[in-house]
Amino acid sequence: MKRLIFLIAPLLFSLTACAHSTDGHTAVTSAPTASKSSAMTYAVPASCTQTSILATISPLIKGATVINSRWEPAAGTELADFLDNGGIACSYGNAQAEIGTTIKWVSDADLLFTKREVDWARVKYAKVVIPGKDVTAAYFLFKPVGPTQEFQIWALNILIGGTWIQINTSYLHDLEGATSLIDAAINSALIK
């Protein structure tokens, strides 16, 4: 039972409060930033199936699919920041094995990311550099299961080209092992 809880906890952490359908949202172009990434144009993917996430995690998670979730975000939560501002939240993985990832995308036109930075610092997120990516800012938190931590938490918030991307996983244990997932999340928002 503890293993089951260990695997599902990060998804629950990011899924807190679930009834907005993620399909059917239209892309919202993000406001460019002053960094090099401003030359790139990013948008919220139109749906959870129109990303490269599933193709990226399928070799790692047997039986991975898009997990249909009905989101009901509580007011004031990060999930509400995404869904109430034209973003989407998507879960991918193997629901029976309770392993996977939840990724959210939203335009940061209202500075939603910046408004959360104080909260992240308070709960000990580390400001990190994403190698090879010209991100405006990134914050990472990893808390393994332990005597005082019942569930693993792996969370990464990225601001790139005016788009806030949040990644939560139940199968990663460090930032270095997330390169392909980070690339897929960013590339899924890149307008080519």
CSV table of C-alpha atoms in Angstrom, one decimal:
chain,number,residue,atom,x,y,z
A,1,MET,CA,0.0,0.0,0.0
A,2,LYS,CA,2.8,2.4,0.8
A,3,ARG,CA,4.3,1.8,-2.6
A,4,LEU,CA,1.0,2.6,-4.2
A,5,ILE,CA,0.8,5.8,-2.3
A,6,PHE,CA,4.4,6.6,-3.2
A,7,LEU,CA,3.6,6.3,-6.9
A,8,ILE,CA,0.4,8.3,-7.0
A,9,ALA,CA,1.3,11.1,-4.6
A,10,PRO,CA,3.0,13.5,-7.1
A,11,LEU,CA,0.0,13.2,-9.4
A,12,LEU,CA,-2.3,13.9,-6.5
A,13,PHE,CA,-0.1,16.8,-5.5
A,14,SER,CA,-0.5,18.4,-8.9
A,15,LEU,CA,-4.1,17.2,-9.5
A,16,THR,CA,-5.5,18.6,-6.2
A,17,ALA,CA,-9.0,19.6,-6.9
A,18,CYS,CA,-10.2,18.0,-10.2
A,19,ALA,CA,-13.9,19.0,-13.7
A,20,HIS,CA,-12.7,21.1,-16.5
A,21,SER,CA,-12.2,19.0,-19.5
A,22,THR,CA,-8.7,19.5,-20.9
A,23,ASP,CA,-9.7,18.9,-24.5
A,24,GLY,CA,-11.2,21.6,-26.7
A,25,HIS,CA,-9.1,24.5,-25.4
A,26,THR,CA,-7.6,26.6,-28.2
A,27,ALA,CA,-4.0,27.7,-28.3
A,28,VAL,CA,-3.3,31.0,-26.6
A,29,THR,CA,-0.1,32.7,-27.8
A,30,SER,CA,2.1,33.8,-25.0
A,31,ALA,CA,3.5,37.3,-24.6
A,32,PRO,CA,7.2,37.3,-25.5
A,33,THR,CA,9.9,38.0,-22.9
A,34,ALA,CA,13.0,40.1,-23.3
A,35,SER,CA,15.3,37.0,-23.4
A,36,LYS,CA,16.5,35.1,-26.5
A,37,SER,CA,13.4,32.9,-26.2
A,38,SER,CA,11.3,35.9,-27.4
A,39,ALA,CA,12.4,34.9,-30.9
A,40,MET,CA,10.5,31.7,-30.3
A,41,THR,CA,6.7,31.7,-30.2
A,42,TYR,CA,5.0,29.5,-27.6
A,43,ALA,CA,1.3,28.7,-27.1
A,44,VAL,CA,-0.8,26.5,-24.9
A,45,PRO,CA,-1.3,23.1,-26.7
A,46,ALA,CA,-4.9,22.8,-28.1
A,47,SER,CA,-5.4,19.5,-26.3
A,48,CYS,CA,-3.6,16.9,-24.2
A,49,THR,CA,-3.4,14.6,-27.3
A,50,GLN,CA,-1.6,17.3,-29.3
A,51,THR,CA,1.6,17.1,-27.4
A,52,SER,CA,4.7,15.0,-27.6
A,53,ILE,CA,4.5,13.9,-24.0
A,54,LEU,CA,3.0,10.4,-24.5
A,55,ALA,CA,5.6,9.5,-27.1
A,56,THR,CA,8.3,10.6,-24.7
A,57,ILE,CA,7.2,8.7,-21.7
A,58,SER,CA,5.9,5.5,-23.5
A,59,PRO,CA,9.4,3.9,-23.6
A,60,LEU,CA,9.7,4.5,-19.8
A,61,ILE,CA,6.1,3.7,-18.6
A,62,LYS,CA,4.6,0.5,-19.9
A,63,GLY,CA,1.0,1.0,-21.0
A,64,ALA,CA,1.2,4.8,-20.8
A,65,THR,CA,-1.9,6.7,-22.1
A,66,VAL,CA,-3.4,10.1,-21.8
A,67,ILE,CA,-5.3,10.0,-18.5
A,68,ASN,CA,-8.7,11.7,-18.9
A,69,SER,CA,-9.2,13.9,-15.9
A,70,ARG,CA,-12.1,16.1,-14.9
A,71,TRP,CA,-10.5,19.1,-13.1
A,72,GLU,CA,-12.3,21.1,-10.5
A,73,PRO,CA,-9.7,23.6,-9.3
A,74,ALA,CA,-10.1,25.2,-5.9
A,75,ALA,CA,-9.9,29.0,-6.0
A,76,GLY,CA,-6.4,30.4,-5.4
A,77,THR,CA,-4.6,27.2,-6.4
A,78,GLU,CA,-2.0,26.8,-9.1
A,79,LEU,CA,-4.4,24.5,-10.9
A,80,ALA,CA,-6.9,27.4,-11.0
A,81,ASP,CA,-4.2,29.7,-12.3
A,82,PHE,CA,-3.8,27.4,-15.3
A,83,LEU,CA,-7.4,26.5,-16.0
A,84,ASP,CA,-9.0,29.9,-15.3
A,85,ASN,CA,-6.6,31.7,-17.6
A,86,GLY,CA,-7.0,29.6,-20.8
A,87,GLY,CA,-4.4,27.0,-20.0
A,88,ILE,CA,-4.7,23.2,-19.8
A,89,ALA,CA,-3.6,20.4,-17.4
A,90,CYS,CA,-2.8,17.0,-18.8
A,91,SER,CA,-2.0,13.7,-17.1
A,92,TYR,CA,-0.1,10.9,-18.9
A,93,GLY,CA,1.0,7.5,-17.6
A,94,ASN,CA,-0.4,4.2,-16.5
A,95,ALA,CA,-3.3,4.8,-14.2
A,96,GLN,CA,-3.5,1.2,-13.0
A,97,ALA,CA,0.2,1.3,-12.0
A,98,GLU,CA,-0.3,4.8,-10.6
A,99,ILE,CA,2.8,6.1,-12.3
A,100,GLY,CA,3.1,9.1,-14.7
A,101,THR,CA,3.2,12.8,-15.1
A,102,THR,CA,0.9,15.8,-15.0
A,103,ILE,CA,1.9,18.8,-17.1
A,104,LYS,CA,0.2,22.2,-17.3
A,105,TRP,CA,0.6,25.0,-19.8
A,106,VAL,CA,-0.7,28.6,-19.6
A,107,SER,CA,0.1,32.0,-21.1
A,108,ASP,CA,1.9,34.2,-18.5
A,109,ALA,CA,0.3,37.4,-19.8
A,110,ASP,CA,-1.0,38.1,-16.3
A,111,LEU,CA,2.3,37.4,-14.6
A,112,LEU,CA,0.9,34.3,-12.9
A,113,PHE,CA,4.4,32.7,-12.7
A,114,THR,CA,5.9,35.8,-11.0
A,115,LYS,CA,3.0,35.9,-8.4
A,116,ARG,CA,3.9,32.3,-7.4
A,117,GLU,CA,7.7,32.8,-6.9
A,118,VAL,CA,7.4,34.0,-3.3
A,119,ASP,CA,5.3,30.9,-2.4
A,120,TRP,CA,7.8,28.6,-4.1
A,121,ALA,CA,10.7,30.2,-2.2
A,122,ARG,CA,8.8,29.7,1.1
A,123,VAL,CA,8.3,25.9,0.5
A,124,LYS,CA,12.0,25.6,-0.5
A,125,TYR,CA,11.9,25.3,-4.3
A,126,ALA,CA,15.4,25.9,-5.7
A,127,LYS,CA,15.9,28.3,-8.6
A,128,VAL,CA,17.6,26.2,-11.3
A,129,VAL,CA,19.1,26.5,-14.8
A,130,ILE,CA,17.7,24.2,-17.5
A,131,PRO,CA,20.8,23.3,-19.6
A,132,GLY,CA,20.4,24.1,-23.3
A,133,LYS,CA,17.1,26.0,-22.8
A,134,ASP,CA,16.8,29.8,-22.7
A,135,VAL,CA,14.2,29.9,-20.0
A,136,THR,CA,13.4,33.2,-18.2
A,137,ALA,CA,13.2,31.3,-14.8
A,138,ALA,CA,12.8,27.8,-13.4
A,139,TYR,CA,12.0,26.5,-9.9
A,140,PHE,CA,12.5,22.9,-8.9
A,141,LEU,CA,11.3,20.9,-5.8
A,142,PHE,CA,12.1,17.3,-5.0
A,143,LYS,CA,11.1,15.6,-1.7
A,144,PRO,CA,11.7,11.9,-1.5
A,145,VAL,CA,9.6,9.6,0.6
A,146,GLY,CA,11.0,9.5,4.1
A,147,PRO,CA,10.1,9.4,7.8
A,148,THR,CA,8.4,12.8,7.6
A,149,GLN,CA,7.5,12.7,3.9
A,150,GLU,CA,4.8,10.2,3.0
A,151,PHE,CA,4.6,11.0,-0.7
A,152,GLN,CA,7.4,11.8,-3.2
A,153,ILE,CA,7.1,15.3,-4.6
A,154,TRP,CA,8.9,16.1,-7.9
A,155,ALA,CA,7.8,19.5,-9.4
A,156,LEU,CA,9.3,21.9,-11.9
A,157,ASN,CA,8.0,25.3,-12.9
A,158,ILE,CA,9.4,26.9,-16.1
A,159,LEU,CA,8.8,30.3,-17.6
A,160,ILE,CA,9.8,30.4,-21.2
A,161,GLY,CA,8.8,32.8,-24.0
A,162,GLY,CA,5.9,34.1,-21.9
A,163,THR,CA,4.5,30.6,-21.2
A,164,TRP,CA,4.4,29.0,-17.7
A,165,ILE,CA,4.9,25.2,-17.9
A,166,GLN,CA,4.6,23.1,-14.8
A,167,ILE,CA,5.7,19.4,-14.7
A,168,ASN,CA,5.0,17.0,-11.9
A,169,THR,CA,6.0,13.3,-12.0
A,170,SER,CA,5.9,10.2,-9.9
A,171,TYR,CA,8.7,8.4,-11.6
A,172,LEU,CA,11.7,10.8,-11.6
A,173,HIS,CA,14.1,11.4,-8.7
A,174,ASP,CA,16.3,14.2,-10.0
A,175,LEU,CA,16.4,17.1,-12.5
A,176,GLU,CA,19.0,15.5,-14.7
A,177,GLY,CA,16.8,12.5,-15.5
A,178,ALA,CA,14.1,14.8,-16.7
A,179,THR,CA,15.8,16.1,-19.9
A,180,SER,CA,13.5,14.3,-22.4
A,181,LEU,CA,10.4,15.2,-20.5
A,182,ILE,CA,11.3,18.9,-20.2
A,183,ASP,CA,12.2,19.0,-23.9
A,184,ALA,CA,8.8,17.4,-24.8
A,185,ALA,CA,6.9,19.9,-22.5
A,186,ILE,CA,8.7,22.9,-24.0
A,187,ASN,CA,8.5,21.6,-27.6
A,188,SER,CA,4.8,20.9,-27.2
A,189,ALA,CA,4.2,24.6,-26.6
A,190,LEU,CA,6.6,25.8,-29.4
A,191,ILE,CA,4.8,27.0,-32.5
A,192,LYS,CA,6.8,25.8,-35.4
